Coordinates of C-alpha atoms and ligand atoms in Angstrom, one line a residue:
M1 CA 0.0 -0.1 0.0
R2 CA 1.0 3.6 -0.4
I3 CA 0.6 5.2 3.0
A4 CA 0.7 8.9 3.7
M5 CA 1.3 9.8 7.4
I6 CA 0.7 13.3 8.6
S7 CA 2.3 14.4 11.8
E8 CA 2.1 18.2 11.7
H9 CA 4.3 19.1 14.8
A10 CA 6.0 15.8 15.6
S11 CA 8.6 15.0 13.0
P12 CA 9.9 11.4 13.1
L13 CA 13.4 12.9 12.8
S14 CA 13.4 15.2 15.9
A15 CA 15.5 14.8 18.9
L16 CA 13.2 13.7 21.8
G17 CA 12.7 15.0 25.3
G18 CA 11.7 18.6 24.6
V19 CA 8.3 20.1 25.5
D20 CA 6.7 19.0 22.2
A21 CA 8.9 16.1 21.1
G22 CA 8.1 12.7 22.7
G23 CA 5.9 9.8 22.1
Q24 CA 4.2 10.9 18.9
N25 CA 7.5 11.5 17.2
A26 CA 8.8 8.1 18.4
H27 CA 5.6 6.3 17.4
V28 CA 5.5 7.8 13.9
A29 CA 9.1 7.0 13.2
A30 CA 8.8 3.4 14.4
L31 CA 5.4 2.7 12.7
A32 CA 6.6 4.1 9.4
A33 CA 9.8 1.9 9.6
A34 CA 7.8 -1.2 10.5
L35 CA 5.4 -0.6 7.6
V36 CA 8.3 -0.2 5.2
E37 CA 9.7 -3.4 6.5
Q38 CA 6.4 -5.1 5.6
G39 CA 6.7 -4.0 2.0
H40 CA 4.6 -0.8 2.1
E41 CA 5.6 2.6 0.8
V42 CA 5.4 5.4 3.4
R43 CA 5.6 9.1 3.1
V44 CA 5.4 11.2 6.3
Y45 CA 4.4 14.8 6.1
T46 CA 5.5 17.2 8.8
R47 CA 5.7 21.0 9.1
R48 CA 9.0 22.5 7.9
D49 CA 10.3 24.2 11.1
D50 CA 13.9 24.7 10.0
P51 CA 15.0 26.5 6.8
A52 CA 18.0 24.1 6.6
S53 CA 15.7 21.0 6.3
P54 CA 15.7 19.5 2.8
P55 CA 12.3 19.4 1.1
V56 CA 12.3 15.6 1.4
D57 CA 14.6 13.5 3.6
G58 CA 14.7 9.9 2.4
T59 CA 17.5 8.6 4.6
H60 CA 15.4 6.5 6.9
G61 CA 13.7 4.1 4.5
F62 CA 10.7 6.3 4.2
D63 CA 10.3 9.8 2.9
V64 CA 9.9 12.6 5.4
V65 CA 8.4 15.6 3.5
H66 CA 8.9 19.0 5.1
V67 CA 5.7 20.9 4.3
P68 CA 6.1 24.7 3.9
A69 CA 3.3 26.0 6.1
G70 CA 3.9 29.0 8.3
P71 CA 7.4 30.3 9.2
A72 CA 10.3 27.9 8.9
M73 CA 11.0 28.0 12.7
T74 CA 10.0 26.1 15.8
L75 CA 6.6 27.1 17.0
A76 CA 4.7 25.7 19.9
K77 CA 2.2 23.0 18.7
D78 CA -0.7 25.0 20.3
D79 CA 0.2 27.9 17.7
L80 CA 0.0 25.8 14.6
L81 CA -3.8 25.7 13.9
P82 CA -3.7 28.8 11.7
Y83 CA -1.4 27.1 9.3
M84 CA -3.3 23.9 8.9
G85 CA -5.2 25.1 5.8
E86 CA -2.0 26.0 4.0
F87 CA -0.7 22.6 5.1
A88 CA -3.6 20.7 3.7
E89 CA -3.5 22.6 0.4
W90 CA 0.1 21.8 -0.1
I91 CA -0.4 18.1 0.6
A92 CA -3.4 17.9 -1.8
A93 CA -1.3 19.5 -4.5
D94 CA 1.4 16.9 -3.8
W95 CA -1.1 14.1 -4.2
R96 CA -2.4 15.4 -7.4
G97 CA 1.2 15.1 -8.8
T98 CA 3.0 11.8 -9.3
W99 CA 2.4 10.2 -5.9
S100 CA -1.0 9.6 -4.5
P101 CA -1.6 7.5 -1.4
D102 CA -4.1 4.7 -0.8
V103 CA -4.7 5.8 2.7
V104 CA -3.7 8.7 4.9
H105 CA -3.0 8.2 8.6
A106 CA -3.2 11.4 10.6
H107 CA -1.5 11.7 14.0
F108 CA -2.9 14.3 16.4
W109 CA -6.1 16.3 15.8
M110 CA -4.6 19.1 13.8
S111 CA -3.1 16.6 11.4
G112 CA -6.6 15.1 11.3
L113 CA -7.9 18.5 10.1
A114 CA -5.3 18.7 7.4
A115 CA -5.9 15.1 6.4
V116 CA -9.6 15.4 6.1
T117 CA -9.3 18.6 4.0
A118 CA -6.6 17.2 1.6
A119 CA -8.3 13.8 1.4
R120 CA -11.7 15.2 0.5
A121 CA -10.1 16.9 -2.5
C122 CA -8.3 13.7 -3.5
D123 CA -10.8 11.0 -2.4
V124 CA -8.4 9.2 0.0
P125 CA -9.6 7.4 3.1
V126 CA -8.5 8.8 6.5
V127 CA -7.4 6.9 9.6
L128 CA -6.8 9.1 12.7
T129 CA -4.8 8.5 15.9
Y130 CA -5.4 11.3 18.4
H131 CA -2.4 10.6 20.6
A132 CA -3.9 12.9 23.1
L133 CA -7.4 14.3 23.7
G134 CA -8.4 17.9 24.4
S135 CA -11.2 16.8 26.8
V136 CA -8.7 14.9 29.0
K137 CA -6.2 17.7 28.9
R138 CA -8.8 20.3 29.9
R139 CA -10.1 18.1 32.8
H140 CA -6.6 17.9 34.2
Q141 CA -5.0 21.2 33.3
G142 CA -8.0 23.6 33.5
V143 CA -7.0 27.1 32.8
A144 CA -3.4 26.1 32.3
D145 CA -4.5 24.3 29.1
T146 CA -3.1 26.3 26.1
S147 CA -4.9 24.3 23.4
P148 CA -6.6 26.3 20.7
E149 CA -10.1 27.3 21.8
H150 CA -12.2 24.9 19.7
R151 CA -10.0 21.8 20.0
I152 CA -12.5 19.7 21.8
S153 CA -15.3 20.3 19.2
Y154 CA -13.0 19.7 16.3
E155 CA -11.9 16.4 17.9
C156 CA -15.5 15.3 18.3
Q157 CA -16.3 16.2 14.7
L158 CA -13.2 14.4 13.4
G159 CA -14.1 11.2 15.1
R160 CA -17.3 11.1 13.2
V161 CA -16.0 12.1 9.7
V162 CA -12.8 10.0 9.4
D163 CA -13.0 6.5 8.1
R164 CA -11.4 4.9 11.2
V165 CA -10.1 6.1 14.6
V166 CA -7.3 4.1 16.1
A167 CA -7.4 4.3 19.9
Q168 CA -4.3 3.2 21.7
C169 CA -5.7 1.9 25.0
R170 CA -9.1 0.9 26.6
D171 CA -9.2 4.2 28.5
E172 CA -9.1 6.2 25.3
V173 CA -11.9 4.0 23.8
R174 CA -14.1 5.0 26.8
E175 CA -13.2 8.6 26.4
L176 CA -13.9 8.5 22.6
R177 CA -17.3 6.9 23.3
L178 CA -18.1 9.7 25.7
M179 CA -17.2 12.2 22.9
G180 CA -19.8 10.5 20.7
V181 CA -17.4 8.6 18.4
P182 CA -19.4 5.6 17.1
R183 CA -18.1 2.3 18.2
G184 CA -18.0 1.1 14.6
Q185 CA -15.5 3.8 13.7
L186 CA -13.0 2.5 16.5
A187 CA -10.1 0.1 16.2
L188 CA -8.0 -0.5 19.3
V189 CA -4.3 -1.0 18.5
P190 CA -1.7 -0.1 21.1
S191 CA 1.6 1.6 20.3
G192 CA 4.6 -0.6 20.1
V193 CA 8.2 -0.9 21.2
D194 CA 11.3 -1.8 19.2
T195 CA 12.2 -5.1 20.9
T196 CA 15.4 -5.4 19.0
L197 CA 16.7 -2.2 20.6
F198 CA 14.8 -2.3 24.0
R199 CA 15.8 -5.7 25.4
P200 CA 17.1 -6.9 28.7
D201 CA 20.6 -7.9 27.6
G202 CA 23.2 -5.3 26.6
S203 CA 25.3 -2.5 28.2
A204 CA 24.0 -0.2 30.8
E205 CA 24.8 3.4 32.0
P206 CA 27.3 3.4 34.8
R207 CA 25.8 3.7 38.3
D208 CA 26.5 3.5 42.0
P209 CA 26.0 -0.2 42.8
D210 CA 25.2 0.7 46.4
R211 CA 22.4 3.0 45.7
P212 CA 19.2 1.7 44.3
R213 CA 18.2 3.6 41.1
V214 CA 14.7 4.8 40.3
L215 CA 14.5 6.1 36.8
T216 CA 11.9 8.3 35.2
V217 CA 11.8 9.4 31.6
G218 CA 9.9 11.9 29.5
R219 CA 9.3 15.4 28.4
L220 CA 9.9 17.8 31.2
V221 CA 6.3 18.9 31.7
A222 CA 4.3 19.1 34.9
R223 CA 1.6 16.5 34.0
K224 CA 4.3 13.8 34.0
G225 CA 4.1 14.0 37.8
Y226 CA 7.9 14.6 38.4
E227 CA 7.0 16.8 41.4
D228 CA 5.0 13.9 43.0
L229 CA 8.1 11.7 42.5
V230 CA 10.4 14.1 44.2
R231 CA 7.9 14.4 47.0
A232 CA 7.9 10.6 47.2
M233 CA 11.6 10.2 47.6
P234 CA 11.8 10.9 51.4
A235 CA 9.8 7.7 51.7
V236 CA 12.4 5.8 49.7
P237 CA 15.6 6.1 51.8
G238 CA 18.9 5.5 50.2
A239 CA 17.6 5.5 46.7
E240 CA 18.5 7.9 43.9
L241 CA 15.9 9.4 41.5
V242 CA 17.3 10.0 37.9
I243 CA 15.1 12.1 35.7
V244 CA 15.9 11.8 31.9
G245 CA 14.3 14.3 29.5
G246 CA 14.1 18.1 28.9
P247 CA 16.8 20.1 27.4
P248 CA 20.3 18.6 27.0
D249 CA 22.3 18.4 30.2
G250 CA 24.3 21.7 29.7
R251 CA 21.1 23.7 29.2
L252 CA 19.0 22.5 32.2
D253 CA 19.9 25.5 34.2
D254 CA 17.9 27.7 31.7
D255 CA 14.8 25.5 32.0
P256 CA 12.3 26.9 34.5
Y257 CA 10.7 23.6 35.2
A258 CA 14.1 21.9 35.9
R259 CA 14.9 24.7 38.3
R260 CA 11.5 24.2 40.0
L261 CA 12.2 20.5 40.4
R262 CA 15.7 21.2 41.9
A263 CA 14.2 23.7 44.4
L264 CA 11.5 21.2 45.4
A265 CA 14.2 18.5 45.9
E266 CA 16.0 21.0 48.2
R267 CA 12.9 21.6 50.2
C268 CA 12.1 17.9 50.5
R269 CA 15.8 17.4 51.6
V270 CA 16.5 14.9 48.8
A271 CA 18.6 17.2 46.5
D272 CA 21.6 14.9 46.9
R273 CA 19.5 11.9 45.7
V274 CA 17.7 13.6 42.7
R275 CA 19.6 14.0 39.5
L276 CA 18.4 15.6 36.3
A277 CA 20.2 14.0 33.4
G278 CA 18.7 16.1 30.6
A279 CA 17.7 14.8 27.2
V280 CA 19.1 11.4 26.1
A281 CA 19.4 10.4 22.4
A282 CA 16.7 7.8 21.6
A283 CA 19.4 5.2 20.7
D284 CA 20.9 5.5 24.2
M285 CA 17.7 5.0 26.0
P286 CA 18.0 1.2 26.4
R287 CA 21.3 1.7 28.3
W288 CA 19.5 4.1 30.7
Y289 CA 16.6 1.8 31.4
R290 CA 19.0 -1.2 32.0
S291 CA 20.8 0.9 34.6
A292 CA 17.6 1.2 36.7
D293 CA 16.1 -1.1 39.4
V294 CA 12.7 0.4 38.8
L295 CA 11.1 2.7 36.3
A296 CA 8.7 5.1 37.8
A297 CA 6.1 6.7 35.7
A298 CA 3.8 9.0 37.7
P299 CA 1.7 11.0 35.1
W300 CA -1.6 12.6 36.1
Y301 CA -3.0 11.3 32.8
E302 CA -1.3 9.5 30.0
P303 CA -2.7 8.8 26.5
F304 CA -0.4 5.8 26.0
G305 CA 2.9 6.1 27.6
L306 CA 5.9 4.6 25.8
T307 CA 8.4 4.9 28.6
P308 CA 6.9 2.3 30.8
L309 CA 6.7 -0.1 27.9
E310 CA 10.3 0.6 26.8
A311 CA 11.4 -0.1 30.4
M312 CA 9.4 -3.3 30.5
A313 CA 11.0 -4.5 27.2
C314 CA 14.4 -3.9 28.9
G315 CA 13.3 -6.1 31.7
V316 CA 12.7 -3.3 34.2
P317 CA 9.7 -3.4 36.5
V318 CA 7.4 -0.4 36.6
V319 CA 5.8 1.6 39.5
G320 CA 3.2 3.7 37.7
T321 CA 0.1 5.6 38.2
A322 CA -3.1 3.9 37.3
V323 CA -4.0 6.1 34.3
G324 CA -4.6 5.8 30.6
G325 CA -2.3 3.4 28.7
L326 CA -0.5 2.3 31.8
T327 CA -3.5 0.4 33.0
D328 CA -3.2 -1.7 29.8
T329 CA 0.6 -2.1 29.5
V330 CA 1.5 -2.6 33.2
V331 CA -0.2 -5.7 34.8
D332 CA -0.6 -4.7 38.4
G333 CA 1.1 -7.2 40.7
V334 CA 2.7 -9.1 37.7
T335 CA 4.9 -6.7 35.8
G336 CA 4.7 -3.8 38.1
D337 CA 2.7 -1.9 40.7
L338 CA 0.0 0.7 40.0
V339 CA -0.8 3.4 42.4
P340 CA -3.3 6.4 42.3
A341 CA -2.1 9.5 40.5
R342 CA -1.0 12.5 42.5
E343 CA -0.4 10.6 45.7
P344 CA 3.3 11.0 46.5
R345 CA 2.9 9.0 49.7
E346 CA 1.5 5.9 48.0
L347 CA 4.0 6.3 45.2
G348 CA 6.9 6.3 47.8
L349 CA 5.6 3.3 49.6
A350 CA 5.3 1.3 46.4
L351 CA 8.8 2.2 45.4
R352 CA 10.2 1.4 48.8
R353 CA 8.4 -1.9 49.0
L354 CA 9.6 -3.0 45.5
L355 CA 13.1 -1.9 46.0
G356 CA 13.2 -3.9 49.3
D357 CA 11.9 -7.1 47.7
D358 CA 14.4 -8.7 45.4
V359 CA 12.4 -11.7 44.5
R360 CA 9.4 -9.6 43.5
R361 CA 11.5 -7.4 41.3
V362 CA 13.1 -10.3 39.5
S363 CA 9.7 -11.8 38.9
Y364 CA 8.2 -8.6 37.6
A365 CA 11.3 -8.0 35.4
S366 CA 10.9 -11.3 33.5
A367 CA 7.2 -11.0 33.2
A368 CA 7.6 -7.4 31.9
A369 CA 10.1 -8.3 29.3
E370 CA 8.0 -11.3 28.1
R371 CA 4.8 -9.1 27.9
A372 CA 6.5 -6.4 25.9
A373 CA 8.0 -8.8 23.4
R374 CA 4.9 -10.9 23.0
S375 CA 2.2 -8.2 22.7
Y376 CA 3.9 -5.0 21.7
S377 CA 6.5 -5.7 19.1
W378 CA 6.3 -3.3 16.2
R379 CA 6.0 -6.1 13.8
R380 CA 2.8 -7.1 15.4
V381 CA 1.5 -3.6 15.8
A382 CA 2.3 -2.6 12.2
T383 CA 0.5 -5.7 11.0
R384 CA -2.6 -4.7 12.9
I385 CA -2.4 -1.1 11.7
A386 CA -2.0 -2.3 8.1
A387 CA -5.1 -4.4 8.5
V388 CA -7.0 -1.2 9.6
Y389 CA -5.7 0.6 6.5
A390 CA -6.7 -2.3 4.3
S391 CA -10.2 -2.3 5.8
V392 CA -10.8 1.4 4.8
A393 CA -8.7 1.5 1.6
G394 CA -10.0 -1.7 0.0
P395 CA -12.1 0.0 -2.6
H396 CA -9.5 2.7 -3.2
L397 CA -6.6 0.4 -3.9
T398 CA -5.3 0.4 -7.5
S399 CA -6.0 -2.8 -9.3
T400 CA -2.3 -3.9 -9.2
E401 CA -2.2 -3.1 -5.5
S402 CA -5.4 -5.0 -4.7
H403 CA -4.1 -8.0 -6.7
R404 CA -0.8 -7.9 -4.7
E405 CA -2.7 -7.7 -1.4
A406 CA -5.0 -10.6 -2.5
V407 CA -2.0 -12.7 -3.4
V408 CA 0.1 -11.9 -0.2
Ligands
LIG1 N1 12.7 10.1 25.1 C1 14.0 10.1 24.6 N2 14.9 10.9 25.2 C2 14.6 11.7 26.2 C3 13.3 11.7 26.8 C4 12.3 10.8 26.1 O1 14.3 9.4 23.6 O2 15.5 12.4 26.8 C5 11.7 9.2 24.4 C6 11.2 8.1 25.2 O3 12.2 7.0 25.1 C7 9.9 7.7 24.6 C8 9.4 9.1 24.2 O4 10.5 10.0 24.2 O5 10.1 7.0 23.3 C9 8.3 9.6 25.2 O6 7.1 9.0 25.0 P1 5.9 8.8 26.0 O7 4.8 8.1 25.3 O8 6.4 8.2 27.3 O9 5.5 10.3 26.4 P2 4.9 11.5 25.5 O10 6.1 12.3 25.0 O11 4.1 11.0 24.4 O12 4.1 12.3 26.5

């Protein structure tokens, strides 16, 4: 199949860990690569945010097309809505040229708007993965939510007009049903993990062998619950908390949220046991996971949550909050422990208990690695996503393409 992916703000080529570069970027990159591996042709459209970017980057097995829409500079994702019309027009023009897709897969709601507009002009079926929902963000962040004003109503409408919505966890299915997305529109396919990279064996970052390590990873944003984790540390005596993510190490001092975390660690008298490591290149992440005794993930809400899954694939047990995708990936009492969100005391007790119980940790570790490899390999996930594409693109496939699909 010829697959167009739209990921307006989240380029599969970006460095991860910054405020707007995380799970979606990683997901789009890995899904595109896995689909190419299965014989599909993939073109990813992302907004051109750097004048030095080539129009098309084809060095990763799939094309990344840098769409000129708005200024060629980094903009916050919440400021991109005004450029989506231009983005859609450019893509539609591209599809009227020599390359037209059998299906378009939009990632995030604004990509959905661009996809629906371009696809209507070119008669291409649209699949949408939201990655995050405005209704959930608004519920948790209230007035701090900087999303464009009509995000929630756009998201509700998109769910009805696209050909299929791919939800990534059961919690998202429930939320989408509340938004009025018809059940028949929904497919549940989780995100995946590269089990050739994220695996239990291999080298690890150096660490102090006498100090248990609690690792947490992600974009340095409040909703990831880092403050709850710092507050939990007094209940976990002797252990260190390593926070990976945010700007690179040398620039952490300029980051207001990093400064806030450090000040909080001082107030909680755990500053000597809390270390901010800054952004780590995606390829080095397995080494960091393997250096940890436990991966802590304490988000207030989480659309999917790749980092717990990556840790599991590396054979690291998880202590996480019972929200969103974590309630699917982490099996409570088998591959990790789930605690309520925004409860530092419970979080601290769970960490302390697990760090103090070697047998339980070893048992969680092997169950976690097995679960990640069995249920979440990209090969398996890409096959399921391709089946979703085929179900909506069937009538649109060219005759040669349908013949090939029928034979395979
Ligand atoms: N990540 C990374 N380097 C960092 C911080 C994060 O490579 O310094 C990656 C991490 O390994 C994961 C992604 O960024 O693949 C974060 O995804 P997740 O779903 O956990 O969070 P999101 O960014 O979607 O909120």
